[in-house]
Amino acid sequence: MDGGGLLDLLTFMAVLAFFSYASRELEIRRLANEIELYLTLFKAARDRAVSAAVRKFGEVVAKSGIRVNLSDLEARVKQLVDTVVISPESLDPFGLVRKLKHVLRSEEQTLKEEVKRAAPAATKGEVEVVTDLINVARGLNFILKYVNHNYTLAKRFKSYWLLLQLDALLPFIAEEVRAYESAVEALLKQVPIGDSVGPLVLSMLAKELKAEAVSFGVPDTLAFHATYEGRDLVLIKAEGPGSQRREIRRGS
């Protein structure tokens, strides 16, 4: 091989290596731009949820006759949104369910007490709405931070495969974000989330059977005892805002 042929071969290999590197860099940049677009959308959704929680919280506090400082209230809501509840280790061979139930109930009760402390005159329904709005904002905040963490890690190491996997998952994560956003609208309008067929059917059945309300010490839960064709029935439904307990009692 003469000198000219060797030079052509080296030139070809150099050009091939350059385009291979350039194409990979361009693909990484394309994936990064797509992920950053999703992150912008997720951040906007989180911020809207936080604003909705602050606005509703302010309305509830104002009803209690307390002067509302929106800056302090917003700072407190953001602290609650940034709070992370660490679940027990799932590999624990003993008592996982009991520990998890305790953690979840303690976290929920603490959040409700925080809302009740700021708005002493708030009704149970108002406390539930504000609590749920904060939980929705917390869920959106977790998604944003989780995606951003993986994106930052992949970008730091310029990992094409991590970026590719994350980019492939983002459309499905976006569906979850849209579901959270729909929940914000439903909570603000205080409309049922879901079709509410289960509670409606149970309420109608309890009224039809002239069921009597019974108490068994479980918070936020209603139970009714009825008899049907010689069999004892126990009908259980969540209490929640808009409970049908009073209407059922009148119909018995």
mmCIF file of C-alpha atoms in Angstrom:
data_model
loop_
_atom_site.group_PDB
_atom_site.id
_atom_site.type_symbol
_atom_site.label_atom_id
_atom_site.label_comp_id
_atom_site.label_asym_id
_atom_site.label_seq_id
_atom_site.Cartn_x
_atom_site.Cartn_y
_atom_site.Cartn_z
ATOM 1 C CA MET A 1 0.000 0.000 0.000
ATOM 2 C CA ASP A 2 1.517 3.336 -1.055
ATOM 3 C CA GLY A 3 1.538 6.470 1.077
ATOM 4 C CA GLY A 4 -1.528 7.951 -0.614
ATOM 5 C CA GLY A 5 -3.646 4.862 0.050
ATOM 6 C CA LEU A 6 -2.600 4.773 3.688
ATOM 7 C CA LEU A 7 -3.448 8.452 4.082
ATOM 8 C CA ASP A 8 -6.878 7.903 2.533
ATOM 9 C CA LEU A 9 -7.529 5.004 4.908
ATOM 10 C CA LEU A 10 -6.514 7.045 7.932
ATOM 11 C CA THR A 11 -8.649 9.952 6.745
ATOM 12 C CA PHE A 12 -11.646 7.648 6.270
ATOM 13 C CA MET A 13 -11.207 6.146 9.747
ATOM 14 C CA ALA A 14 -10.885 9.610 11.300
ATOM 15 C CA VAL A 15 -14.027 10.861 9.550
ATOM 16 C CA LEU A 16 -15.914 7.700 10.558
ATOM 17 C CA ALA A 17 -14.833 8.080 14.193
ATOM 18 C CA PHE A 18 -15.815 11.757 14.180
ATOM 19 C CA PHE A 19 -19.290 11.112 12.808
ATOM 20 C CA SER A 20 -19.797 8.193 15.205
ATOM 21 C CA TYR A 21 -18.922 10.453 18.131
ATOM 22 C CA ALA A 22 -20.911 13.376 16.745
ATOM 23 C CA SER A 23 -24.017 11.268 16.127
ATOM 24 C CA ARG A 24 -23.898 9.919 19.680
ATOM 25 C CA GLU A 25 -23.477 13.427 21.089
ATOM 26 C CA LEU A 26 -26.350 14.732 18.971
ATOM 27 C CA GLU A 27 -28.569 11.850 20.106
ATOM 28 C CA ILE A 28 -27.689 12.509 23.746
ATOM 29 C CA ARG A 29 -28.521 16.184 23.277
ATOM 30 C CA ARG A 30 -31.843 15.313 21.629
ATOM 31 C CA LEU A 31 -32.799 13.002 24.489
ATOM 32 C CA ALA A 32 -31.706 15.602 27.045
ATOM 33 C CA ASN A 33 -33.867 18.265 25.388
ATOM 34 C CA GLU A 34 -36.916 15.976 25.419
ATOM 35 C CA ILE A 35 -36.404 15.106 29.076
ATOM 36 C CA GLU A 36 -35.933 18.771 30.000
ATOM 37 C CA LEU A 37 -39.231 19.560 28.275
ATOM 38 C CA TYR A 38 -40.993 16.936 30.388
ATOM 39 C CA LEU A 39 -39.286 18.294 33.510
ATOM 40 C CA THR A 40 -40.603 21.764 32.681
ATOM 41 C CA LEU A 41 -44.131 20.376 32.353
ATOM 42 C CA PHE A 42 -43.830 18.409 35.602
ATOM 43 C CA LYS A 43 -42.527 21.467 37.460
ATOM 44 C CA ALA A 44 -45.421 23.571 36.163
ATOM 45 C CA ALA A 45 -47.898 20.904 37.324
ATOM 46 C CA ARG A 46 -46.243 20.771 40.755
ATOM 47 C CA ASP A 47 -46.301 24.555 41.089
ATOM 48 C CA ARG A 48 -49.991 24.706 40.123
ATOM 49 C CA ALA A 49 -50.818 22.068 42.728
ATOM 50 C CA VAL A 50 -48.874 23.963 45.400
ATOM 51 C CA SER A 51 -50.638 27.214 44.459
ATOM 52 C CA ALA A 52 -54.024 25.482 44.652
ATOM 53 C CA ALA A 53 -53.174 24.063 48.081
ATOM 54 C CA VAL A 54 -52.005 27.473 49.337
ATOM 55 C CA ARG A 55 -55.102 29.198 47.972
ATOM 56 C CA LYS A 56 -57.501 26.675 49.499
ATOM 57 C CA PHE A 57 -55.581 26.617 52.770
ATOM 58 C CA GLY A 58 -55.769 30.423 52.902
ATOM 59 C CA GLU A 59 -59.531 30.353 52.366
ATOM 60 C CA VAL A 60 -59.991 27.823 55.166
ATOM 61 C CA VAL A 61 -57.765 29.791 57.556
ATOM 62 C CA ALA A 62 -59.603 33.031 56.724
ATOM 63 C CA LYS A 63 -62.930 31.391 57.619
ATOM 64 C CA SER A 64 -61.525 30.781 61.098
ATOM 65 C CA GLY A 65 -61.142 34.535 61.557
ATOM 66 C CA ILE A 66 -57.346 34.378 61.517
ATOM 67 C CA ARG A 67 -55.333 36.915 59.573
ATOM 68 C CA VAL A 68 -53.682 35.162 56.650
ATOM 69 C CA ASN A 69 -50.070 35.863 55.740
ATOM 70 C CA LEU A 70 -49.802 34.264 52.313
ATOM 71 C CA SER A 71 -46.003 34.309 52.314
ATOM 72 C CA ASP A 72 -45.783 32.409 55.601
ATOM 73 C CA LEU A 73 -48.592 30.093 54.543
ATOM 74 C CA GLU A 74 -46.922 29.325 51.223
ATOM 75 C CA ALA A 75 -43.614 28.639 52.966
ATOM 76 C CA ARG A 76 -45.331 26.241 55.379
ATOM 77 C CA VAL A 77 -47.155 24.422 52.586
ATOM 78 C CA LYS A 78 -43.886 24.015 50.681
ATOM 79 C CA GLN A 79 -42.296 22.552 53.809
ATOM 80 C CA LEU A 80 -45.136 20.043 54.069
ATOM 81 C CA VAL A 81 -44.844 19.226 50.360
ATOM 82 C CA ASP A 82 -41.099 18.633 50.693
ATOM 83 C CA THR A 83 -41.611 16.334 53.669
ATOM 84 C CA VAL A 84 -40.628 12.758 52.882
ATOM 85 C CA VAL A 85 -42.069 9.763 54.713
ATOM 86 C CA ILE A 86 -39.600 6.874 54.816
ATOM 87 C CA SER A 87 -41.440 3.561 54.667
ATOM 88 C CA PRO A 88 -40.207 0.494 56.582
ATOM 89 C CA GLU A 89 -37.858 -1.853 54.787
ATOM 90 C CA SER A 90 -39.917 -4.307 52.717
ATOM 91 C CA LEU A 91 -37.410 -7.109 53.383
ATOM 92 C CA ASP A 92 -38.148 -6.973 57.101
ATOM 93 C CA PRO A 93 -39.237 -10.548 57.900
ATOM 94 C CA PHE A 94 -41.501 -9.509 60.763
ATOM 95 C CA GLY A 95 -44.233 -6.962 61.181
ATOM 96 C CA LEU A 96 -43.954 -5.039 57.901
ATOM 97 C CA VAL A 97 -47.692 -4.488 57.445
ATOM 98 C CA ARG A 98 -48.187 -3.304 61.014
ATOM 99 C CA LYS A 99 -45.227 -0.917 60.787
ATOM 100 C CA LEU A 100 -46.325 0.446 57.415
ATOM 101 C CA LYS A 101 -49.873 1.017 58.668
ATOM 102 C CA HIS A 102 -48.512 2.878 61.685
ATOM 103 C CA VAL A 103 -46.272 5.091 59.523
ATOM 104 C CA LEU A 104 -49.047 5.944 57.070
ATOM 105 C CA ARG A 105 -51.608 6.689 59.768
ATOM 106 C CA SER A 106 -49.140 8.759 61.778
ATOM 107 C CA GLU A 107 -48.174 10.790 58.706
ATOM 108 C CA GLU A 108 -51.806 11.373 57.754
ATOM 109 C CA GLN A 109 -52.819 12.324 61.281
ATOM 110 C CA THR A 110 -49.859 14.698 61.648
ATOM 111 C CA LEU A 111 -50.766 16.481 58.427
ATOM 112 C CA LYS A 112 -54.408 16.850 59.480
ATOM 113 C CA GLU A 113 -53.363 18.212 62.866
ATOM 114 C CA GLU A 114 -51.125 20.741 61.129
ATOM 115 C CA VAL A 115 -54.058 21.972 59.041
ATOM 116 C CA LYS A 116 -56.383 21.991 62.050
ATOM 117 C CA ARG A 117 -53.852 23.964 64.096
ATOM 118 C CA ALA A 118 -53.693 26.681 61.450
ATOM 119 C CA ALA A 119 -57.485 26.730 60.980
ATOM 120 C CA PRO A 120 -59.207 25.757 64.259
ATOM 121 C CA ALA A 121 -62.710 26.457 62.916
ATOM 122 C CA ALA A 122 -62.272 24.327 59.792
ATOM 123 C CA THR A 123 -64.788 21.565 59.241
ATOM 124 C CA LYS A 124 -63.710 17.978 58.793
ATOM 125 C CA GLY A 125 -64.447 18.195 55.078
ATOM 126 C CA GLU A 126 -62.291 21.310 54.672
ATOM 127 C CA VAL A 127 -59.420 19.676 56.540
ATOM 128 C CA GLU A 128 -59.701 16.634 54.274
ATOM 129 C CA VAL A 129 -59.652 18.770 51.119
ATOM 130 C CA VAL A 130 -56.587 20.771 52.187
ATOM 131 C CA THR A 131 -54.806 17.606 53.307
ATOM 132 C CA ASP A 132 -55.528 15.872 50.018
ATOM 133 C CA LEU A 133 -54.357 18.899 48.019
ATOM 134 C CA ILE A 134 -51.068 18.893 49.929
ATOM 135 C CA ASN A 135 -50.713 15.152 49.311
ATOM 136 C CA VAL A 136 -51.313 15.658 45.582
ATOM 137 C CA ALA A 137 -48.665 18.389 45.497
ATOM 138 C CA ARG A 138 -46.365 16.069 47.429
ATOM 139 C CA GLY A 139 -46.879 13.312 44.866
ATOM 140 C CA LEU A 140 -46.117 15.656 41.971
ATOM 141 C CA ASN A 141 -43.065 16.961 43.812
ATOM 142 C CA PHE A 142 -41.784 13.404 44.285
ATOM 143 C CA ILE A 143 -42.214 12.628 40.588
ATOM 144 C CA LEU A 144 -40.385 15.818 39.612
ATOM 145 C CA LYS A 145 -37.470 15.123 41.942
ATOM 146 C CA TYR A 146 -37.249 11.455 40.963
ATOM 147 C CA VAL A 147 -37.128 12.209 37.236
ATOM 148 C CA ASN A 148 -34.724 15.107 37.751
ATOM 149 C CA HIS A 149 -32.411 12.931 39.864
ATOM 150 C CA ASN A 150 -32.193 10.242 37.198
ATOM 151 C CA TYR A 151 -31.759 12.844 34.461
ATOM 152 C CA THR A 152 -28.964 14.614 36.340
ATOM 153 C CA LEU A 153 -27.219 11.301 36.982
ATOM 154 C CA ALA A 154 -27.457 10.220 33.337
ATOM 155 C CA LYS A 155 -26.340 13.612 32.051
ATOM 156 C CA ARG A 156 -23.419 13.765 34.454
ATOM 157 C CA PHE A 157 -22.002 10.493 33.162
ATOM 158 C CA LYS A 158 -23.241 11.131 29.614
ATOM 159 C CA SER A 159 -24.959 7.762 29.712
ATOM 160 C CA TYR A 160 -26.863 7.319 26.479
ATOM 161 C CA TRP A 161 -28.650 4.203 27.702
ATOM 162 C CA LEU A 162 -29.876 5.787 30.939
ATOM 163 C CA LEU A 163 -31.195 8.768 29.007
ATOM 164 C CA LEU A 164 -32.848 6.463 26.486
ATOM 165 C CA GLN A 165 -34.589 4.409 29.189
ATOM 166 C CA LEU A 166 -35.759 7.518 31.034
ATOM 167 C CA ASP A 167 -37.042 9.094 27.818
ATOM 168 C CA ALA A 168 -38.984 5.907 27.033
ATOM 169 C CA LEU A 169 -40.676 5.966 30.459
ATOM 170 C CA LEU A 170 -41.619 9.645 30.486
ATOM 171 C CA PRO A 171 -44.859 9.352 28.445
ATOM 172 C CA PHE A 172 -46.192 6.889 31.026
ATOM 173 C CA ILE A 173 -45.055 9.100 33.912
ATOM 174 C CA ALA A 174 -46.777 12.037 32.191
ATOM 175 C CA GLU A 175 -50.069 10.086 32.319
ATOM 176 C CA GLU A 176 -49.680 9.799 36.083
ATOM 177 C CA VAL A 177 -48.975 13.526 36.322
ATOM 178 C CA ARG A 178 -52.149 14.280 34.345
ATOM 179 C CA ALA A 179 -54.112 12.086 36.743
ATOM 180 C CA TYR A 180 -52.744 14.095 39.675
ATOM 181 C CA GLU A 181 -53.703 17.340 37.918
ATOM 182 C CA SER A 182 -57.251 16.062 37.425
ATOM 183 C CA ALA A 183 -57.370 15.248 41.135
ATOM 184 C CA VAL A 184 -56.508 18.874 41.957
ATOM 185 C CA GLU A 185 -59.489 20.129 39.947
ATOM 186 C CA ALA A 186 -61.784 17.538 41.510
ATOM 187 C CA LEU A 187 -60.695 18.443 45.043
ATOM 188 C CA LEU A 188 -61.117 22.174 44.470
ATOM 189 C CA LYS A 189 -64.632 21.620 43.119
ATOM 190 C CA GLN A 190 -65.288 18.960 45.782
ATOM 191 C CA VAL A 191 -66.590 16.460 43.271
ATOM 192 C CA PRO A 192 -66.095 12.699 43.638
ATOM 193 C CA ILE A 193 -62.897 11.176 42.298
ATOM 194 C CA GLY A 194 -63.938 8.118 40.344
ATOM 195 C CA ASP A 195 -67.474 7.000 39.565
ATOM 196 C CA SER A 196 -68.520 6.678 43.268
ATOM 197 C CA VAL A 197 -70.700 3.721 42.326
ATOM 198 C CA GLY A 198 -69.563 1.639 45.312
ATOM 199 C CA PRO A 199 -70.568 4.091 48.066
ATOM 200 C CA LEU A 200 -73.772 4.970 46.190
ATOM 201 C CA VAL A 201 -74.850 1.333 45.883
ATOM 202 C CA LEU A 202 -74.026 0.650 49.524
ATOM 203 C CA SER A 203 -75.959 3.718 50.696
ATOM 204 C CA MET A 204 -79.002 2.731 48.641
ATOM 205 C CA LEU A 205 -78.767 -0.854 49.892
ATOM 206 C CA ALA A 206 -78.498 0.274 53.514
ATOM 207 C CA LYS A 207 -81.527 2.520 53.087
ATOM 208 C CA GLU A 208 -83.517 -0.217 51.357
ATOM 209 C CA LEU A 209 -82.734 -2.747 54.105
ATOM 210 C CA LYS A 210 -83.334 -0.182 56.879
ATOM 211 C CA ALA A 211 -79.810 -0.775 58.154
ATOM 212 C CA GLU A 212 -78.721 0.517 61.548
ATOM 213 C CA ALA A 213 -75.389 2.303 61.941
ATOM 214 C CA VAL A 214 -72.910 0.537 64.207
ATOM 215 C CA SER A 215 -69.592 1.720 65.599
ATOM 216 C CA PHE A 216 -66.482 -0.433 65.742
ATOM 217 C CA GLY A 217 -63.804 2.154 66.453
ATOM 218 C CA VAL A 218 -62.249 2.539 63.002
ATOM 219 C CA PRO A 219 -61.721 6.210 62.066
ATOM 220 C CA ASP A 220 -63.231 7.624 58.864
ATOM 221 C CA THR A 221 -65.261 4.455 58.321
ATOM 222 C CA LEU A 222 -68.992 3.807 58.547
ATOM 223 C CA ALA A 223 -70.558 0.424 59.166
ATOM 224 C CA PHE A 224 -74.202 -0.661 59.054
ATOM 225 C CA HIS A 225 -75.925 -3.811 60.211
ATOM 226 C CA ALA A 226 -78.837 -5.235 58.260
ATOM 227 C CA THR A 227 -80.700 -8.504 57.834
ATOM 228 C CA TYR A 228 -81.462 -10.018 54.440
ATOM 229 C CA GLU A 229 -83.273 -13.328 53.966
ATOM 230 C CA GLY A 230 -82.319 -14.443 57.462
ATOM 231 C CA ARG A 231 -78.660 -13.498 57.050
ATOM 232 C CA ASP A 232 -76.800 -10.800 58.941
ATOM 233 C CA LEU A 233 -75.057 -8.273 56.711
ATOM 234 C CA VAL A 234 -72.346 -5.796 57.663
ATOM 235 C CA LEU A 235 -72.110 -2.940 55.150
ATOM 236 C CA ILE A 236 -68.911 -0.871 55.293
ATOM 237 C CA LYS A 237 -68.033 2.345 53.481
ATOM 238 C CA ALA A 238 -65.589 5.202 53.878
ATOM 239 C CA GLU A 239 -67.025 8.151 55.767
ATOM 240 C CA GLY A 240 -65.257 11.084 54.202
ATOM 241 C CA PRO A 241 -66.815 14.408 53.240
ATOM 242 C CA GLY A 242 -70.320 14.032 51.860
ATOM 243 C CA SER A 243 -71.080 10.920 53.876
ATOM 244 C CA GLN A 244 -74.618 9.536 53.521
ATOM 245 C CA ARG A 245 -74.853 8.505 57.153
ATOM 246 C CA ARG A 246 -77.499 11.059 58.125
ATOM 247 C CA GLU A 247 -79.697 10.342 55.091
ATOM 248 C CA ILE A 248 -79.510 6.607 55.709
ATOM 249 C CA ARG A 249 -80.553 7.045 59.311
ATOM 250 C CA ARG A 250 -83.577 9.104 58.284
ATOM 251 C CA GLY A 251 -84.635 6.437 55.830
ATOM 252 C CA SER A 252 -84.497 3.613 58.353
#
